[in-house]
Amino acid sequence: MYCVGETPDLLPTNSSNGITGTWSPTTISTSASGTQNYIFTPATGQCANPYTLTVTVSDNQNPSFTLDNMYCVGETPDLLPTNSSNGITGTWSPTTISTSASGTQNYIFTPATGQCANPYTNSHSFRQSKS
């Protein structure tokens, strides 16, 4: 399985048991979601059968969060969750919310590898007092 836009593996021209051949199509495409069959045809003169590889490409999901985006300077902020509400795990940069100064700071959630998910950016605003 691959995600849309992911760099796919190269299709080998030698099988693990020493059979040589060609693939049709010749490369795995991850430009769109769906399922595609890739057929390995052994070179002539080998006692071998064609092999079909089925590859699934999945759409990327957007992580979703319910986060407080407004804090007062010096207020104790919430922890940034490592799991989105739709089950995507990952890490944040920066890793914790800082309320040491007023202004706006972006926090970027990067999904863990192996998930078909997009990064997520959340902006937190900090002011002297809540109105």
Tab-separated table of N, CA and C in Angstrom:
chain	number	residue	atom	x	y	z
A	1	MET	N	0.841	-1.179	0.000
A	1	MET	CA	0.000	0.000	0.000
A	1	MET	C	0.886	1.242	0.000
A	2	TYR	N	0.453	2.230	-0.741
A	2	TYR	CA	1.132	3.520	-0.813
A	2	TYR	C	0.105	4.624	-0.575
A	3	CYS	N	0.619	5.809	-0.299
A	3	CYS	CA	-0.218	6.997	-0.175
A	3	CYS	C	-0.085	7.804	-1.462
A	4	VAL	N	-1.101	8.588	-1.797
A	4	VAL	CA	-1.021	9.461	-2.965
A	4	VAL	C	0.204	10.364	-2.813
A	5	GLY	N	1.018	10.419	-3.860
A	5	GLY	CA	2.200	11.272	-3.875
A	5	GLY	C	3.440	10.656	-3.251
A	6	GLU	N	3.317	9.483	-2.635
A	6	GLU	CA	4.465	8.832	-2.019
A	6	GLU	C	5.391	8.282	-3.105
A	7	THR	N	6.693	8.265	-2.835
A	7	THR	CA	7.646	7.690	-3.776
A	7	THR	C	7.565	6.166	-3.676
A	8	PRO	N	7.181	5.497	-4.768
A	8	PRO	CA	7.034	4.040	-4.711
A	8	PRO	C	8.370	3.317	-4.889
A	9	ASP	N	8.371	2.055	-4.506
A	9	ASP	CA	9.536	1.198	-4.748
A	9	ASP	C	9.673	0.951	-6.245
A	10	LEU	N	10.889	0.628	-6.661
A	10	LEU	CA	11.114	0.224	-8.047
A	10	LEU	C	10.687	-1.234	-8.191
A	11	LEU	N	10.128	-1.569	-9.331
A	11	LEU	CA	9.753	-2.957	-9.599
A	11	LEU	C	11.006	-3.704	-10.055
A	12	PRO	N	11.366	-4.790	-9.361
A	12	PRO	CA	12.608	-5.501	-9.691
A	12	PRO	C	12.491	-6.308	-10.979
A	13	THR	N	13.571	-6.361	-11.734
A	13	THR	CA	13.574	-7.161	-12.966
A	13	THR	C	14.060	-8.586	-12.715
A	14	ASN	N	14.436	-8.878	-11.481
A	14	ASN	CA	14.804	-10.241	-11.059
A	14	ASN	C	13.951	-10.606	-9.851
A	15	SER	N	13.324	-11.774	-9.909
A	15	SER	CA	12.535	-12.231	-8.765
A	15	SER	C	13.461	-12.773	-7.682
A	16	SER	N	12.921	-12.976	-6.495
A	16	SER	CA	13.729	-13.497	-5.392
A	16	SER	C	14.209	-14.926	-5.646
A	17	ASN	N	13.596	-15.630	-6.597
A	17	ASN	CA	14.051	-16.984	-6.936
A	17	ASN	C	14.780	-17.034	-8.292
A	18	GLY	N	15.301	-15.871	-8.735
A	18	GLY	CA	16.189	-15.832	-9.892
A	18	GLY	C	15.557	-15.739	-11.269
A	19	ILE	N	14.272	-15.484	-11.339
A	19	ILE	CA	13.609	-15.355	-12.646
A	19	ILE	C	13.706	-13.906	-13.107
A	20	THR	N	14.127	-13.710	-14.353
A	20	THR	CA	14.228	-12.359	-14.905
A	20	THR	C	13.001	-12.080	-15.770
A	21	GLY	N	12.674	-10.801	-15.900
A	21	GLY	CA	11.527	-10.439	-16.718
A	21	GLY	C	11.266	-8.954	-16.710
A	22	THR	N	10.094	-8.591	-17.192
A	22	THR	CA	9.696	-7.186	-17.291
A	22	THR	C	8.315	-6.993	-16.673
A	23	TRP	N	8.031	-5.747	-16.316
A	23	TRP	CA	6.743	-5.381	-15.703
A	23	TRP	C	5.913	-4.554	-16.661
A	24	SER	N	4.609	-4.696	-16.553
A	24	SER	CA	3.674	-3.844	-17.283
A	24	SER	C	2.538	-3.456	-16.343
A	25	PRO	N	2.337	-2.168	-16.127
A	25	PRO	CA	3.195	-1.025	-16.434
A	25	PRO	C	4.576	-1.191	-15.786
A	26	THR	N	5.543	-0.389	-16.264
A	26	THR	CA	6.933	-0.547	-15.831
A	26	THR	C	7.242	0.071	-14.476
A	27	THR	N	6.430	1.041	-14.048
A	27	THR	CA	6.652	1.683	-12.746
A	27	THR	C	5.328	1.836	-12.010
A	28	ILE	N	5.416	1.851	-10.688
A	28	ILE	CA	4.239	2.050	-9.843
A	28	ILE	C	3.901	3.535	-9.835
A	29	SER	N	2.647	3.843	-10.077
A	29	SER	CA	2.186	5.230	-10.055
A	29	SER	C	1.413	5.493	-8.762
A	30	THR	N	1.765	6.584	-8.091
A	30	THR	CA	1.038	6.998	-6.885
A	30	THR	C	0.361	8.350	-7.096
A	31	SER	N	0.078	8.692	-8.348
A	31	SER	CA	-0.504	10.005	-8.651
A	31	SER	C	-1.979	10.106	-8.280
A	32	ALA	N	-2.648	8.976	-8.134
A	32	ALA	CA	-4.076	8.995	-7.779
A	32	ALA	C	-4.395	7.774	-6.923
A	33	SER	N	-5.458	7.877	-6.130
A	33	SER	CA	-5.858	6.743	-5.300
A	33	SER	C	-6.534	5.673	-6.149
A	34	GLY	N	-6.479	4.455	-5.671
A	34	GLY	CA	-7.107	3.345	-6.367
A	34	GLY	C	-6.236	2.106	-6.320
A	35	THR	N	-6.668	1.092	-7.043
A	35	THR	CA	-5.949	-0.175	-7.098
A	35	THR	C	-5.514	-0.429	-8.531
A	36	GLN	N	-4.277	-0.858	-8.699
A	36	GLN	CA	-3.709	-1.106	-10.017
A	36	GLN	C	-2.963	-2.434	-9.989
A	37	ASN	N	-3.094	-3.220	-11.063
A	37	ASN	CA	-2.345	-4.463	-11.202
A	37	ASN	C	-1.098	-4.221	-12.035
A	38	TYR	N	0.009	-4.807	-11.598
A	38	TYR	CA	1.284	-4.761	-12.301
A	38	TYR	C	1.652	-6.212	-12.609
A	39	ILE	N	1.925	-6.499	-13.874
A	39	ILE	CA	2.152	-7.876	-14.295
A	39	ILE	C	3.626	-8.070	-14.651
A	40	PHE	N	4.233	-9.047	-13.985
A	40	PHE	CA	5.616	-9.443	-14.259
A	40	PHE	C	5.580	-10.572	-15.271
A	41	THR	N	6.222	-10.365	-16.417
A	41	THR	CA	6.280	-11.384	-17.467
A	41	THR	C	7.709	-11.912	-17.543
A	42	PRO	N	7.894	-13.193	-17.239
A	42	PRO	CA	9.243	-13.761	-17.302
A	42	PRO	C	9.815	-13.683	-18.717
A	43	ALA	N	11.125	-13.508	-18.793
A	43	ALA	CA	11.816	-13.512	-20.087
A	43	ALA	C	11.662	-14.887	-20.721
A	44	THR	N	11.704	-14.929	-22.055
A	44	THR	CA	11.552	-16.207	-22.764
A	44	THR	C	12.683	-17.171	-22.398
A	45	GLY	N	12.386	-18.439	-22.488
A	45	GLY	CA	13.369	-19.468	-22.200
A	45	GLY	C	13.409	-19.891	-20.748
A	46	GLN	N	12.561	-19.315	-19.910
A	46	GLN	CA	12.502	-19.702	-18.504
A	46	GLN	C	11.190	-20.442	-18.270
A	47	CYS	N	11.222	-21.453	-17.482
A	47	CYS	CA	9.983	-22.178	-17.149
A	47	CYS	C	9.333	-21.458	-15.976
A	48	ALA	N	8.634	-20.363	-16.275
A	48	ALA	CA	8.047	-19.539	-15.221
A	48	ALA	C	6.742	-18.931	-15.724
A	49	ASN	N	5.850	-18.700	-14.787
A	49	ASN	CA	4.555	-18.096	-15.085
A	49	ASN	C	4.569	-16.607	-14.780
A	50	PRO	N	3.711	-15.852	-15.443
A	50	PRO	CA	3.565	-14.432	-15.094
A	50	PRO	C	3.085	-14.289	-13.648
A	51	TYR	N	3.372	-13.149	-13.074
A	51	TYR	CA	2.984	-12.853	-11.688
A	51	TYR	C	2.264	-11.510	-11.673
A	52	THR	N	1.160	-11.439	-10.945
A	52	THR	CA	0.413	-10.187	-10.832
A	52	THR	C	0.581	-9.616	-9.428
A	53	LEU	N	1.012	-8.376	-9.375
A	53	LEU	CA	1.153	-7.637	-8.124
A	53	LEU	C	0.043	-6.592	-8.094
A	54	THR	N	-0.789	-6.618	-7.048
A	54	THR	CA	-1.857	-5.638	-6.892
A	54	THR	C	-1.390	-4.578	-5.900
A	55	VAL	N	-1.412	-3.315	-6.338
A	55	VAL	CA	-0.956	-2.199	-5.505
A	55	VAL	C	-2.133	-1.270	-5.244
A	56	THR	N	-2.326	-0.934	-3.974
A	56	THR	CA	-3.371	0.008	-3.574
A	56	THR	C	-2.734	1.327	-3.176
A	57	VAL	N	-3.274	2.422	-3.708
A	57	VAL	CA	-2.829	3.772	-3.358
A	57	VAL	C	-3.997	4.455	-2.651
A	58	SER	N	-3.735	4.934	-1.421
A	58	SER	CA	-4.791	5.548	-0.608
A	58	SER	C	-4.655	7.069	-0.574
A	59	ASP	N	-5.806	7.740	-0.469
A	59	ASP	CA	-5.816	9.196	-0.312
A	59	ASP	C	-5.212	9.587	1.027
A	60	ASN	N	-4.621	10.773	1.081
A	60	ASN	CA	-4.112	11.313	2.336
A	60	ASN	C	-5.259	11.922	3.132
A	61	GLN	N	-5.280	11.654	4.425
A	61	GLN	CA	-6.290	12.216	5.316
A	61	GLN	C	-5.733	13.464	5.985
A	62	ASN	N	-6.624	14.331	6.393
A	62	ASN	CA	-6.246	15.491	7.185
A	62	ASN	C	-6.521	15.184	8.644
A	63	PRO	N	-5.504	15.328	9.516
A	63	PRO	CA	-5.762	15.124	10.935
A	63	PRO	C	-6.748	16.174	11.433
A	64	SER	N	-7.573	15.796	12.389
A	64	SER	CA	-8.501	16.777	12.971
A	64	SER	C	-8.292	16.834	14.483
A	65	PHE	N	-8.366	18.038	15.013
A	65	PHE	CA	-8.143	18.281	16.433
A	65	PHE	C	-9.167	19.284	16.940
A	66	THR	N	-9.490	19.198	18.212
A	66	THR	CA	-10.258	20.226	18.901
A	66	THR	C	-9.292	20.840	19.907
A	67	LEU	N	-8.785	22.020	19.571
A	67	LEU	CA	-7.758	22.662	20.390
A	67	LEU	C	-8.186	24.065	20.784
A	68	ASP	N	-7.783	24.492	21.984
A	68	ASP	CA	-7.977	25.870	22.416
A	68	ASP	C	-6.903	26.701	21.737
A	69	ASN	N	-7.312	27.699	20.979
A	69	ASN	CA	-6.350	28.498	20.223
A	69	ASN	C	-6.040	29.848	20.851
A	70	MET	N	-6.612	30.145	22.014
A	70	MET	CA	-6.407	31.447	22.628
A	70	MET	C	-6.002	31.262	24.088
A	71	TYR	N	-4.858	31.817	24.435
A	71	TYR	CA	-4.364	31.737	25.806
A	71	TYR	C	-3.921	33.120	26.252
A	72	CYS	N	-3.908	33.327	27.555
A	72	CYS	CA	-3.334	34.538	28.127
A	72	CYS	C	-1.855	34.285	28.388
A	73	VAL	N	-1.069	35.358	28.361
A	73	VAL	CA	0.349	35.235	28.681
A	73	VAL	C	0.465	34.679	30.092
A	74	GLY	N	1.284	33.654	30.259
A	74	GLY	CA	1.509	33.036	31.558
A	74	GLY	C	0.511	31.951	31.926
A	75	GLU	N	-0.562	31.795	31.157
A	75	GLU	CA	-1.560	30.760	31.434
A	75	GLU	C	-0.962	29.381	31.150
A	76	THR	N	-1.395	28.388	31.912
A	76	THR	CA	-0.945	27.024	31.664
A	76	THR	C	-1.687	26.480	30.449
A	77	PRO	N	-0.956	26.161	29.371
A	77	PRO	CA	-1.620	25.689	28.147
A	77	PRO	C	-1.940	24.195	28.222
A	78	ASP	N	-2.830	23.785	27.335
A	78	ASP	CA	-3.130	22.363	27.187
A	78	ASP	C	-1.922	21.662	26.573
A	79	LEU	N	-1.842	20.346	26.793
A	79	LEU	CA	-0.828	19.548	26.110
A	79	LEU	C	-1.278	19.326	24.671
A	80	LEU	N	-0.339	19.293	23.756
A	80	LEU	CA	-0.658	19.005	22.354
A	80	LEU	C	-0.804	17.488	22.204
A	81	PRO	N	-1.955	17.026	21.720
A	81	PRO	CA	-2.189	15.576	21.635
A	81	PRO	C	-1.368	14.921	20.530
A	82	THR	N	-0.898	13.716	20.792
A	82	THR	CA	-0.131	12.982	19.787
A	82	THR	C	-1.024	12.085	18.936
A	83	ASN	N	-2.324	12.104	19.218
A	83	ASN	CA	-3.319	11.384	18.406
A	83	ASN	C	-4.405	12.366	18.003
A	84	SER	N	-4.715	12.415	16.716
A	84	SER	CA	-5.811	13.271	16.261
A	84	SER	C	-7.135	12.593	16.600
A	85	SER	N	-8.213	13.349	16.530
A	85	SER	CA	-9.532	12.775	16.835
A	85	SER	C	-9.957	11.741	15.794
A	86	ASN	N	-9.298	11.723	14.628
A	86	ASN	CA	-9.601	10.703	13.627
A	86	ASN	C	-8.503	9.637	13.536
A	87	GLY	N	-7.728	9.472	14.633
A	87	GLY	CA	-6.828	8.333	14.776
A	87	GLY	C	-5.456	8.429	14.152
A	88	ILE	N	-5.028	9.625	13.757
A	88	ILE	CA	-3.698	9.786	13.164
A	88	ILE	C	-2.717	10.139	14.278
A	89	THR	N	-1.607	9.402	14.350
A	89	THR	CA	-0.588	9.673	15.364
A	89	THR	C	0.537	10.484	14.759
A	90	GLY	N	1.224	11.248	15.612
A	90	GLY	CA	2.330	12.047	15.118
A	90	GLY	C	2.964	12.884	16.201
A	91	THR	N	3.764	13.847	15.775
A	91	THR	CA	4.477	14.724	16.700
A	91	THR	C	4.252	16.185	16.315
A	92	TRP	N	4.480	17.060	17.283
A	92	TRP	CA	4.306	18.502	17.088
A	92	TRP	C	5.661	19.208	17.097
A	93	SER	N	5.724	20.315	16.354
A	93	SER	CA	6.880	21.191	16.396
A	93	SER	C	6.383	22.628	16.442
A	94	PRO	N	6.744	23.374	17.471
A	94	PRO	CA	7.370	22.968	18.707
A	94	PRO	C	6.510	21.929	19.444
A	95	THR	N	7.131	21.240	20.407
A	95	THR	CA	6.462	20.124	21.079
A	95	THR	C	5.474	20.555	22.150
A	96	THR	N	5.626	21.760	22.679
A	96	THR	CA	4.705	22.262	23.706
A	96	THR	C	4.325	23.708	23.401
A	97	ILE	N	3.157	24.088	23.879
A	97	ILE	CA	2.675	25.461	23.702
A	97	ILE	C	3.356	26.354	24.733
A	98	SER	N	3.916	27.444	24.273
A	98	SER	CA	4.542	28.415	25.167
A	98	SER	C	3.640	29.641	25.280
A	99	THR	N	3.360	30.052	26.506
A	99	THR	CA	2.542	31.250	26.736
A	99	THR	C	3.386	32.359	27.373
A	100	SER	N	4.682	32.351	27.084
A	100	SER	CA	5.586	33.306	27.729
A	100	SER	C	5.498	34.723	27.164
A	101	ALA	N	4.947	34.887	25.959
A	101	ALA	CA	4.866	36.227	25.360
A	101	ALA	C	3.602	36.323	24.502
A	102	SER	N	3.121	37.555	24.300
A	102	SER	CA	1.942	37.743	23.455
A	102	SER	C	2.332	37.595	21.987
A	103	GLY	N	1.353	37.297	21.147
A	103	GLY	CA	1.582	37.115	19.724
A	103	GLY	C	0.931	35.836	19.240
A	104	THR	N	1.306	35.424	18.045
A	104	THR	CA	0.753	34.211	17.443
A	104	THR	C	1.901	33.273	17.106
A	105	GLN	N	1.721	32.007	17.406
A	105	GLN	CA	2.736	30.987	17.120
A	105	GLN	C	2.077	29.828	16.386
A	106	ASN	N	2.712	29.344	15.318
A	106	ASN	CA	2.219	28.172	14.599
A	106	ASN	C	2.813	26.911	15.196
A	107	TYR	N	1.978	25.896	15.318
A	107	TYR	CA	2.382	24.578	15.793
A	107	TYR	C	2.042	23.589	14.689
A	108	ILE	N	3.029	22.808	14.260
A	108	ILE	CA	2.846	21.910	13.124
A	108	ILE	C	2.855	20.462	13.604
A	109	PHE	N	1.789	19.744	13.264
A	109	PHE	CA	1.652	18.325	13.568
A	109	PHE	C	2.130	17.547	12.349
A	110	THR	N	3.120	16.677	12.548
A	110	THR	CA	3.639	15.842	11.472
A	110	THR	C	3.225	14.399	11.745
A	111	PRO	N	2.411	13.816	10.870
A	111	PRO	CA	1.986	12.427	11.073
A	111	PRO	C	3.172	11.470	11.071
A	112	ALA	N	3.064	10.416	11.857
A	112	ALA	CA	4.086	9.369	11.870
A	112	ALA	C	4.126	8.692	10.503
A	113	THR	N	5.263	8.157	10.143
A	113	THR	CA	5.401	7.483	8.857
A	113	THR	C	4.488	6.259	8.795
A	114	GLY	N	4.131	5.893	7.582
A	114	GLY	CA	3.287	4.730	7.381
A	114	GLY	C	1.801	5.029	7.415
A	115	GLN	N	1.446	6.295	7.599
A	115	GLN	CA	0.047	6.705	7.592
A	115	GLN	C	-0.168	7.606	6.379
A	116	CYS	N	-1.298	7.488	5.761
A	116	CYS	CA	-1.615	8.380	4.645
A	116	CYS	C	-2.281	9.618	5.233
A	117	ALA	N	-1.455	10.546	5.654
A	117	ALA	CA	-1.976	11.725	6.338
A	117	ALA	C	-1.129	12.944	6.006
A	118	ASN	N	-1.781	14.096	5.970
A	118	ASN	CA	-1.127	15.371	5.701
A	118	ASN	C	-0.689	16.022	7.004
A	119	PRO	N	0.335	16.875	6.954
A	119	PRO	CA	0.665	17.680	8.131
A	119	PRO	C	-0.492	18.622	8.463
A	120	TYR	N	-0.512	19.098	9.691
A	120	TYR	CA	-1.570	19.981	10.180
A	120	TYR	C	-0.905	21.154	10.887
A	121	THR	N	-1.343	22.361	10.590
A	121	THR	CA	-0.817	23.554	11.255
A	121	THR	C	-1.921	24.200	12.070
A	122	ASN	N	-1.600	24.536	13.319
A	122	ASN	CA	-2.552	25.206	14.187
A	122	ASN	C	-1.884	26.457	14.746
A	123	SER	N	-2.573	27.586	14.691
A	123	SER	CA	-2.040	28.835	15.227
A	123	SER	C	-2.646	29.104	16.594
A	124	HIS	N	-1.791	29.430	17.547
A	124	HIS	CA	-2.231	29.791	18.891
A	124	HIS	C	-1.904	31.262	19.104
A	125	SER	N	-2.873	31.998	19.634
A	125	SER	CA	-2.669	33.414	19.935
A	125	SER	C	-2.524	33.603	21.426
A	126	PHE	N	-1.659	34.517	21.812
A	126	PHE	CA	-1.405	34.796	23.215
A	126	PHE	C	-1.586	36.291	23.434
A	127	ARG	N	-2.393	36.653	24.442
A	127	ARG	CA	-2.599	38.065	24.746
A	127	ARG	C	-2.457	38.293	26.237
A	128	GLN	N	-2.410	39.534	26.574
A	128	GLN	CA	-2.188	39.892	27.992
A	128	GLN	C	-3.343	39.412	28.873
A	129	SER	N	-4.571	39.509	28.393
A	129	SER	CA	-5.724	39.024	29.163
A	129	SER	C	-6.847	38.672	28.214
A	130	LYS	N	-7.708	37.748	28.649
A	130	LYS	CA	-8.860	37.377	27.815
A	130	LYS	C	-9.924	38.436	27.932
A	131	SER	N	-10.596	38.718	26.817
A	131	SER	CA	-11.668	39.717	26.832
A	131	SER	C	-12.996	39.041	26.800
